[in-house]
Amino acid sequence: MGNKAQIGGGLIGLMFLGLAVFEFLSGDSWVVWAILGFLFGGFGAACRLLKGRDRS
């Protein structure tokens, strides 16, 4: 059950990070979205997504 919560939090964090990038490109305030993405685990989820899962 904890794994599902970790995945869900990471997905929400990734959504916030995506919104931060969109707001940055459109010239609006983006810092709050980036902070929320960090707090919800978006950076960790992005690293897991880019590196792949550890199969050991």
Short mmCIF file of N, CA and C in Angstrom, two decimals:
data_model
loop_
_atom_site.label_atom_id
_atom_site.label_comp_id
_atom_site.label_asym_id
_atom_site.label_seq_id
_atom_site.Cartn_x
_atom_site.Cartn_y
_atom_site.Cartn_z
N MET A 1 0.82 -1.19 0.00
CA MET A 1 0.00 0.00 0.00
C MET A 1 0.86 1.25 0.00
N GLY A 2 1.99 1.20 0.67
CA GLY A 2 2.89 2.35 0.70
C GLY A 2 3.46 2.66 -0.66
N ASN A 3 3.67 1.62 -1.46
CA ASN A 3 4.20 1.82 -2.80
C ASN A 3 3.21 2.58 -3.67
N LYS A 4 1.93 2.32 -3.52
CA LYS A 4 0.92 3.04 -4.28
C LYS A 4 0.90 4.51 -3.91
N ALA A 5 1.03 4.81 -2.63
CA ALA A 5 1.06 6.21 -2.20
C ALA A 5 2.29 6.91 -2.74
N GLN A 6 3.42 6.21 -2.78
CA GLN A 6 4.64 6.80 -3.30
C GLN A 6 4.50 7.10 -4.80
N ILE A 7 3.89 6.21 -5.53
CA ILE A 7 3.69 6.41 -6.97
C ILE A 7 2.70 7.55 -7.20
N GLY A 8 1.63 7.59 -6.43
CA GLY A 8 0.63 8.65 -6.59
C GLY A 8 1.20 10.02 -6.27
N GLY A 9 1.97 10.12 -5.20
CA GLY A 9 2.60 11.38 -4.86
C GLY A 9 3.57 11.83 -5.93
N GLY A 10 4.29 10.89 -6.50
CA GLY A 10 5.23 11.22 -7.57
C GLY A 10 4.53 11.72 -8.81
N LEU A 11 3.39 11.12 -9.14
CA LEU A 11 2.64 11.57 -10.31
C LEU A 11 2.09 12.97 -10.11
N ILE A 12 1.60 13.25 -8.93
CA ILE A 12 1.10 14.60 -8.64
C ILE A 12 2.25 15.60 -8.71
N GLY A 13 3.41 15.21 -8.18
CA GLY A 13 4.58 16.08 -8.26
C GLY A 13 5.00 16.34 -9.69
N LEU A 14 4.95 15.30 -10.52
CA LEU A 14 5.29 15.48 -11.94
C LEU A 14 4.30 16.42 -12.64
N MET A 15 3.03 16.34 -12.27
CA MET A 15 2.04 17.24 -12.85
C MET A 15 2.33 18.68 -12.45
N PHE A 16 2.69 18.89 -11.17
CA PHE A 16 3.04 20.24 -10.73
C PHE A 16 4.28 20.76 -11.44
N LEU A 17 5.28 19.89 -11.63
CA LEU A 17 6.48 20.31 -12.35
C LEU A 17 6.17 20.65 -13.80
N GLY A 18 5.31 19.87 -14.42
CA GLY A 18 4.89 20.18 -15.79
C GLY A 18 4.17 21.52 -15.87
N LEU A 19 3.34 21.79 -14.88
CA LEU A 19 2.65 23.07 -14.83
C LEU A 19 3.64 24.21 -14.61
N ALA A 20 4.67 23.97 -13.80
CA ALA A 20 5.70 24.99 -13.57
C ALA A 20 6.42 25.31 -14.87
N VAL A 21 6.75 24.30 -15.66
CA VAL A 21 7.42 24.53 -16.94
C VAL A 21 6.51 25.30 -17.88
N PHE A 22 5.24 24.93 -17.92
CA PHE A 22 4.28 25.63 -18.78
C PHE A 22 4.15 27.09 -18.38
N GLU A 23 4.04 27.35 -17.07
CA GLU A 23 3.92 28.72 -16.58
C GLU A 23 5.20 29.51 -16.85
N PHE A 24 6.35 28.87 -16.72
CA PHE A 24 7.63 29.53 -17.01
C PHE A 24 7.70 29.95 -18.48
N LEU A 25 7.29 29.06 -19.36
CA LEU A 25 7.34 29.36 -20.80
C LEU A 25 6.33 30.43 -21.20
N SER A 26 5.22 30.49 -20.50
CA SER A 26 4.23 31.51 -20.83
C SER A 26 4.50 32.83 -20.12
N GLY A 27 5.50 32.88 -19.23
CA GLY A 27 5.91 34.13 -18.61
C GLY A 27 5.18 34.45 -17.32
N ASP A 28 4.45 33.52 -16.79
CA ASP A 28 3.72 33.76 -15.55
C ASP A 28 4.53 33.30 -14.34
N SER A 29 3.93 33.41 -13.18
CA SER A 29 4.58 32.99 -11.93
C SER A 29 4.65 31.46 -11.88
N TRP A 30 5.87 30.92 -11.75
CA TRP A 30 6.07 29.48 -11.83
C TRP A 30 6.72 28.90 -10.60
N VAL A 31 7.26 29.73 -9.74
CA VAL A 31 8.04 29.25 -8.60
C VAL A 31 7.19 28.42 -7.64
N VAL A 32 5.97 28.85 -7.40
CA VAL A 32 5.09 28.12 -6.48
C VAL A 32 4.82 26.72 -6.98
N TRP A 33 4.61 26.57 -8.29
CA TRP A 33 4.35 25.26 -8.86
C TRP A 33 5.57 24.36 -8.77
N ALA A 34 6.77 24.94 -8.95
CA ALA A 34 8.00 24.16 -8.83
C ALA A 34 8.20 23.69 -7.39
N ILE A 35 7.90 24.55 -6.43
CA ILE A 35 8.02 24.16 -5.02
C ILE A 35 7.03 23.05 -4.68
N LEU A 36 5.80 23.18 -5.16
CA LEU A 36 4.82 22.12 -4.92
C LEU A 36 5.24 20.81 -5.58
N GLY A 37 5.80 20.90 -6.77
CA GLY A 37 6.31 19.70 -7.44
C GLY A 37 7.41 19.04 -6.64
N PHE A 38 8.28 19.84 -6.04
CA PHE A 38 9.34 19.30 -5.20
C PHE A 38 8.76 18.65 -3.95
N LEU A 39 7.81 19.32 -3.30
CA LEU A 39 7.23 18.79 -2.07
C LEU A 39 6.45 17.50 -2.28
N PHE A 40 5.82 17.37 -3.43
CA PHE A 40 5.06 16.16 -3.71
C PHE A 40 5.89 15.06 -4.36
N GLY A 41 7.20 15.26 -4.47
CA GLY A 41 8.08 14.20 -4.94
C GLY A 41 8.24 14.12 -6.43
N GLY A 42 8.05 15.20 -7.12
CA GLY A 42 8.16 15.19 -8.58
C GLY A 42 9.58 14.94 -9.07
N PHE A 43 10.58 15.47 -8.36
CA PHE A 43 11.96 15.27 -8.80
C PHE A 43 12.39 13.82 -8.60
N GLY A 44 11.98 13.20 -7.51
CA GLY A 44 12.30 11.79 -7.30
C GLY A 44 11.62 10.91 -8.32
N ALA A 45 10.37 11.24 -8.63
CA ALA A 45 9.64 10.46 -9.63
C ALA A 45 10.27 10.63 -11.01
N ALA A 46 10.73 11.83 -11.32
CA ALA A 46 11.38 12.06 -12.61
C ALA A 46 12.68 11.27 -12.69
N CYS A 47 13.45 11.22 -11.61
CA CYS A 47 14.69 10.44 -11.61
C CYS A 47 14.39 8.95 -11.79
N ARG A 48 13.37 8.44 -11.10
CA ARG A 48 12.99 7.03 -11.26
C ARG A 48 12.54 6.75 -12.68
N LEU A 49 11.83 7.70 -13.26
CA LEU A 49 11.31 7.52 -14.62
C LEU A 49 12.45 7.52 -15.62
N LEU A 50 13.43 8.41 -15.45
CA LEU A 50 14.54 8.51 -16.39
C LEU A 50 15.54 7.37 -16.25
N LYS A 51 15.81 6.93 -15.02
CA LYS A 51 16.78 5.86 -14.79
C LYS A 51 16.19 4.47 -14.96
N GLY A 52 14.92 4.35 -14.78
CA GLY A 52 14.29 3.03 -14.80
C GLY A 52 14.32 2.43 -13.40
N ARG A 53 13.64 1.34 -13.25
CA ARG A 53 13.57 0.70 -11.94
C ARG A 53 14.79 -0.16 -11.71
N ASP A 54 15.20 -0.23 -10.47
CA ASP A 54 16.31 -1.09 -10.08
C ASP A 54 15.80 -2.52 -9.97
N ARG A 55 16.37 -3.43 -10.70
CA ARG A 55 15.86 -4.81 -10.73
C ARG A 55 16.56 -5.73 -9.78
N SER A 56 17.32 -5.21 -8.84
CA SER A 56 18.04 -6.09 -7.91
C SER A 56 17.18 -6.48 -6.73
#
